[in-house]
XYZ file of N, CA, C and O in Angstrom:
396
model
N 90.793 43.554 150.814
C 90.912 42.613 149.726
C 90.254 41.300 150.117
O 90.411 40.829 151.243
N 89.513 40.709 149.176
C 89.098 39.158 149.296
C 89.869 38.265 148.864
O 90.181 37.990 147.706
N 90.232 37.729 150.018
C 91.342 36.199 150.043
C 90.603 35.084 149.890
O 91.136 34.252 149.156
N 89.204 34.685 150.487
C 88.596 33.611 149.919
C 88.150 32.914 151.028
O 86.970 32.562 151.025
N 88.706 32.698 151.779
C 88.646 32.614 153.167
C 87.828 33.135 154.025
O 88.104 32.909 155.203
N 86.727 33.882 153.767
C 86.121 34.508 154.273
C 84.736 33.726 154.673
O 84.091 33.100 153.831
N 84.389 33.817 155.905
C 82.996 33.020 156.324
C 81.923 32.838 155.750
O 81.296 32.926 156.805
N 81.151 32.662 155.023
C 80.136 33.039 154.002
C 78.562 33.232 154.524
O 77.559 33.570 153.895
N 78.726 32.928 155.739
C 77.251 33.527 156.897
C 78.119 34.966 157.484
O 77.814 35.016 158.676
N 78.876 35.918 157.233
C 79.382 36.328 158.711
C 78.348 37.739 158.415
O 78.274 38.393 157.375
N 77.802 37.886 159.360
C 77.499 38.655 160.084
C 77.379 39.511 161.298
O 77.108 38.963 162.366
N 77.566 40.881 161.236
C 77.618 41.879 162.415
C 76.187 41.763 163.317
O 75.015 41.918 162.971
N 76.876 41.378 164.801
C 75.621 41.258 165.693
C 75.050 42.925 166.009
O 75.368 43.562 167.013
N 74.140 43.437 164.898
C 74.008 44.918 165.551
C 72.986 44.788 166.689
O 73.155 45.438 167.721
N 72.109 44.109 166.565
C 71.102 44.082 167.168
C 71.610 43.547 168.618
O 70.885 43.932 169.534
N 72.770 42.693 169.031
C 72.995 42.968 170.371
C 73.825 44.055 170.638
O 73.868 44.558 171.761
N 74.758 44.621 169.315
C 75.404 46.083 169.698
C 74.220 46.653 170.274
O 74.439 46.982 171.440
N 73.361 46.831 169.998
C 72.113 48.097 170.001
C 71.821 47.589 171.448
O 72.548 48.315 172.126
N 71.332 46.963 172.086
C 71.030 46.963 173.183
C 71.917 46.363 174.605
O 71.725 46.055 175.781
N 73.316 46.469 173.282
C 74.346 46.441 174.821
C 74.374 48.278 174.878
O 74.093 48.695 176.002
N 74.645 49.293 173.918
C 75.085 50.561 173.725
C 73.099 51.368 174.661
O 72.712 52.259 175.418
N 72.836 50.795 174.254
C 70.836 50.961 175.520
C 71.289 51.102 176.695
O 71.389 52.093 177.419
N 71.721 49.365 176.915
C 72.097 49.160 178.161
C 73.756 50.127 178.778
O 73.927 50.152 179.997
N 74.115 50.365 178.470
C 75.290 51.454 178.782
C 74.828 53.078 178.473
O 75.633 53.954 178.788
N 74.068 53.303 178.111
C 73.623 54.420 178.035
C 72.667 54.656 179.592
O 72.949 55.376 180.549
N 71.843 54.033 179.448
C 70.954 53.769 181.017
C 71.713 53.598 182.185
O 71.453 54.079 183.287
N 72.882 52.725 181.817
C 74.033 53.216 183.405
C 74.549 54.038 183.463
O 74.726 54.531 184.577
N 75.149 54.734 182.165
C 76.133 56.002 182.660
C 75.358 57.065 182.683
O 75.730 58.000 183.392
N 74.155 57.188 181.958
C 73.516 58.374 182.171
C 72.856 58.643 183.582
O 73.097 59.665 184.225
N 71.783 57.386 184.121
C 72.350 57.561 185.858
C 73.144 57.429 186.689
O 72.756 57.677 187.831
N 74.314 57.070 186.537
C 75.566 57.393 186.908
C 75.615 58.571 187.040
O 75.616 59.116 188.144
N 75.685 59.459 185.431
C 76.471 60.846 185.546
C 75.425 61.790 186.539
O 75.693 62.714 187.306
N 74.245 61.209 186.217
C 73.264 61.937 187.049
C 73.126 61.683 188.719
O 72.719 62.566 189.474
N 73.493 60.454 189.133
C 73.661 60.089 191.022
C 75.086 61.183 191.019
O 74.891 62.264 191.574
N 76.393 60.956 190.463
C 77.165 61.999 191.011
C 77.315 62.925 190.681
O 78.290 63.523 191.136
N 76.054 63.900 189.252
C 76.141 65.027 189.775
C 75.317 65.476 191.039
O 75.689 66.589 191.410
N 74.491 65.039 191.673
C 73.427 64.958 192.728
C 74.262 64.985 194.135
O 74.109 65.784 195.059
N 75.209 63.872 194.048
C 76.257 64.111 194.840
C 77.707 65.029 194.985
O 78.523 65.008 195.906
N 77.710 65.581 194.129
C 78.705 66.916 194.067
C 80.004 66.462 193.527
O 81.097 66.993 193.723
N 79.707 65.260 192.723
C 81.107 64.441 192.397
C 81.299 64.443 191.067
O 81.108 63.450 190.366
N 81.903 66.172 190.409
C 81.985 66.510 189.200
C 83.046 65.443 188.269
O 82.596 64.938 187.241
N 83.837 65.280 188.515
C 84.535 64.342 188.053
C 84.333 62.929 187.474
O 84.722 62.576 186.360
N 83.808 62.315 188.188
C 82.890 61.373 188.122
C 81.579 61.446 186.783
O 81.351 60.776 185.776
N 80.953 62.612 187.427
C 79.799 62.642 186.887
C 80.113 62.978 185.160
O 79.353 62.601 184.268
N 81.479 63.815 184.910
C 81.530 64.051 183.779
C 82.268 62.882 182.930
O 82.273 62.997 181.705
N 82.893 61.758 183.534
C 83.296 60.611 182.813
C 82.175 60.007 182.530
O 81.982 59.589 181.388
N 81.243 59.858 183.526
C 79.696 59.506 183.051
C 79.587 59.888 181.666
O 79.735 59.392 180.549
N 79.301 60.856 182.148
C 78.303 61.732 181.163
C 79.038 61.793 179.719
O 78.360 62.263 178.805
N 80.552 61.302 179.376
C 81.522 61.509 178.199
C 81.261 59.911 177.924
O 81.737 59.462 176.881
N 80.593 59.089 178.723
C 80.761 57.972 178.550
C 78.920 57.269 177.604
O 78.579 56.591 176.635
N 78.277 58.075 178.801
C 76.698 58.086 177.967
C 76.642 58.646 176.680
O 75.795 58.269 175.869
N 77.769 59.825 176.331
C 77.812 60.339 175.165
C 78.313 59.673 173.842
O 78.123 60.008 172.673
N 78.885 58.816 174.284
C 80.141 57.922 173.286
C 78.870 56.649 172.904
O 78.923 56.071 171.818
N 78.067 56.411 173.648
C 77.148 55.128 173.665
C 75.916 55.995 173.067
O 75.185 55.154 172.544
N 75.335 57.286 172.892
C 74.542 57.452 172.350
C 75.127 57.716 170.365
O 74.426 57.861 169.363
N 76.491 57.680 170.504
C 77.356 58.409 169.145
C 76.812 56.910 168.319
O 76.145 56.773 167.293
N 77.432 55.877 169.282
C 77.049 54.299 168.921
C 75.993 54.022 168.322
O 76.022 53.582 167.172
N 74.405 54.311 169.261
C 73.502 54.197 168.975
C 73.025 54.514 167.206
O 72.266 53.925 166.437
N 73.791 55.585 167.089
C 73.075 56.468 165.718
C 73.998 56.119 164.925
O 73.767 56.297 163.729
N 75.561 55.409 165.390
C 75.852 54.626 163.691
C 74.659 52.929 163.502
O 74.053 52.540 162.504
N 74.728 52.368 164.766
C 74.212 51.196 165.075
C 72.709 51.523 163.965
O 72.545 50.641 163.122
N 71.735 52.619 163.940
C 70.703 52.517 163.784
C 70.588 52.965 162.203
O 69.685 52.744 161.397
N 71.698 53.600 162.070
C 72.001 54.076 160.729
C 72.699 52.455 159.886
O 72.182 52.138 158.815
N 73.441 51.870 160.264
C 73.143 50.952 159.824
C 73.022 49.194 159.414
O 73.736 48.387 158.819
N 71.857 49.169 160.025
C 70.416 48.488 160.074
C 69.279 48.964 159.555
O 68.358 48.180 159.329
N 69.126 50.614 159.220
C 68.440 51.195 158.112
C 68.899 50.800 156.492
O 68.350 50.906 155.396
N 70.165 50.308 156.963
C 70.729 49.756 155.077
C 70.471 48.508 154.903
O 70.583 47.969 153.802
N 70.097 47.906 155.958
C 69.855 46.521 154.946
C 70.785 45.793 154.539
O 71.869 46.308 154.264
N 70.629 44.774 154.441
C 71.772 43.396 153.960
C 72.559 43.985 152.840
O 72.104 44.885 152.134
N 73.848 43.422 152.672
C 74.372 44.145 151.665
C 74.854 42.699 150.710
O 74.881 41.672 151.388
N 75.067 42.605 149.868
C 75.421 41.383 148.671
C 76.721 41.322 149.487
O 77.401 42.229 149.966
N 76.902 39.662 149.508
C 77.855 38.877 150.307
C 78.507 37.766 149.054
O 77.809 36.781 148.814
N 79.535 37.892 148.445
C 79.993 36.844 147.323
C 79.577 35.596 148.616
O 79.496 35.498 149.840
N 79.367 34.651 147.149
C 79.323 33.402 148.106
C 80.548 32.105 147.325
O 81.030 32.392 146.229
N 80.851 31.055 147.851
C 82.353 30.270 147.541
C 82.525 30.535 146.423
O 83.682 30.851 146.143
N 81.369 30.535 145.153
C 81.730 30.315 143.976
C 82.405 31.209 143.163
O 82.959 30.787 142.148
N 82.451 32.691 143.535
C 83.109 34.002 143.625
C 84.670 33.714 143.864
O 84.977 33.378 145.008
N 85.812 33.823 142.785
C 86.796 33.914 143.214
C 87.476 34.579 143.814
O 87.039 35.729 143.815
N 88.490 34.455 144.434
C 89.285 35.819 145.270
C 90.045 36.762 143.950
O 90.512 36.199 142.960
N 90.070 38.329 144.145
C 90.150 38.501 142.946
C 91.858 39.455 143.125
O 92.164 39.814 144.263
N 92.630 39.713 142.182
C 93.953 40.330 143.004
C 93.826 42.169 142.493
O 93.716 42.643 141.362
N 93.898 42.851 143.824
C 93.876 43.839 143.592
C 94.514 44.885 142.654
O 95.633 44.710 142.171
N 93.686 46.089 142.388
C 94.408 47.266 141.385
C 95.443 47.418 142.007
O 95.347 47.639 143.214
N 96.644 47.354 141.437
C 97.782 48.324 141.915
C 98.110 50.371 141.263
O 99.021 51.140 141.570
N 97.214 50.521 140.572
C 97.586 51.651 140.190
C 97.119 51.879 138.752
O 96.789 50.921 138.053
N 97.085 53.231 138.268
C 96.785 53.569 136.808
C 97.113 53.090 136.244
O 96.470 52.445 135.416
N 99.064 53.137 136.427
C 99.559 52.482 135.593
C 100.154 50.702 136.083
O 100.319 50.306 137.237
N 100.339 50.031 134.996
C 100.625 48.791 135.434
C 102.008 48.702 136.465
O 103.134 49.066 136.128
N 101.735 48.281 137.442
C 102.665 48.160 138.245
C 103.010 46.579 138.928
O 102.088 45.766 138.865
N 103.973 46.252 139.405
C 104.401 45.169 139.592
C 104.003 45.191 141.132
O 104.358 46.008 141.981
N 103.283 44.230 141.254
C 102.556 43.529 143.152
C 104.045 43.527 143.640
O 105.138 43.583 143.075
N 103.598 43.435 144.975
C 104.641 43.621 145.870
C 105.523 42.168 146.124
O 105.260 40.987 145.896
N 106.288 42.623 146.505
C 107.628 41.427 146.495
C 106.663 40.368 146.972
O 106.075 39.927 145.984
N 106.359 39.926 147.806
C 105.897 38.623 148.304
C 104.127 37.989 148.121
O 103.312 37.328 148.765
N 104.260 38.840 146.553
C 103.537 38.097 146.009
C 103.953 38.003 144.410
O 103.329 38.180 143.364
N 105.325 37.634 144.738
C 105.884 36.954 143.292
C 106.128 35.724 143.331
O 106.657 35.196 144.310
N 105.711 34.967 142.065
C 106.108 33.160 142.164
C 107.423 33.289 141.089
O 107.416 33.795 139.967
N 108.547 32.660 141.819
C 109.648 32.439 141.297
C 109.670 31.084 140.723
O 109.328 30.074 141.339
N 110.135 31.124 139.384
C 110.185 29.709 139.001
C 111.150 28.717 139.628
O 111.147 27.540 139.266
């Protein structure tokens, strides 16, 4: 829900997500690869579950930044009060004004 309050620049840093999830991909993947080399299965497979989780990253990260800016209300946009249901229903207790 929009309360109003909301930053009116805010934006998601993907572009340092993307090359912190690079940069963690390039360590754990030689990681998983020095201890499988060294016989240190354990290891090597937290690596390797870990390079996997940072490449999962990569492909929401790139998926999207393929979308493009999305329409951001700006102040003049009021906050608006949400559907409660098909039928008319009464908002929840603590958002009633008692006279």
């Amino acid at each position: 829900m929009r309360t109003g309050n909301e930053p009116v620049t805010a934006r998601s840093a993907l572009r340092l997500r993307f090359w912190l999830s690079v940069w963690g991909l390039i360590w754990c993947g030689g990681a998983a690869a020095v201890f499988a080399l060294v016989s240190v299965p354990v290891l090597a497979g937290v690596c390797a579950a870990l390079a996997l989780i940072a490449v999962v990253d990569l492909a929401v990260i790139v998926h999207r930044m393929r979308q493009g800016a999305h329409f951001q209300p700006g102040r003049d946009v009021p906050p608006y009060e949400p559907v409660y249901g098909a039928r008319r229903q009464r908002p929840p207790r603590h958002l009633h004004h008692h006279p």
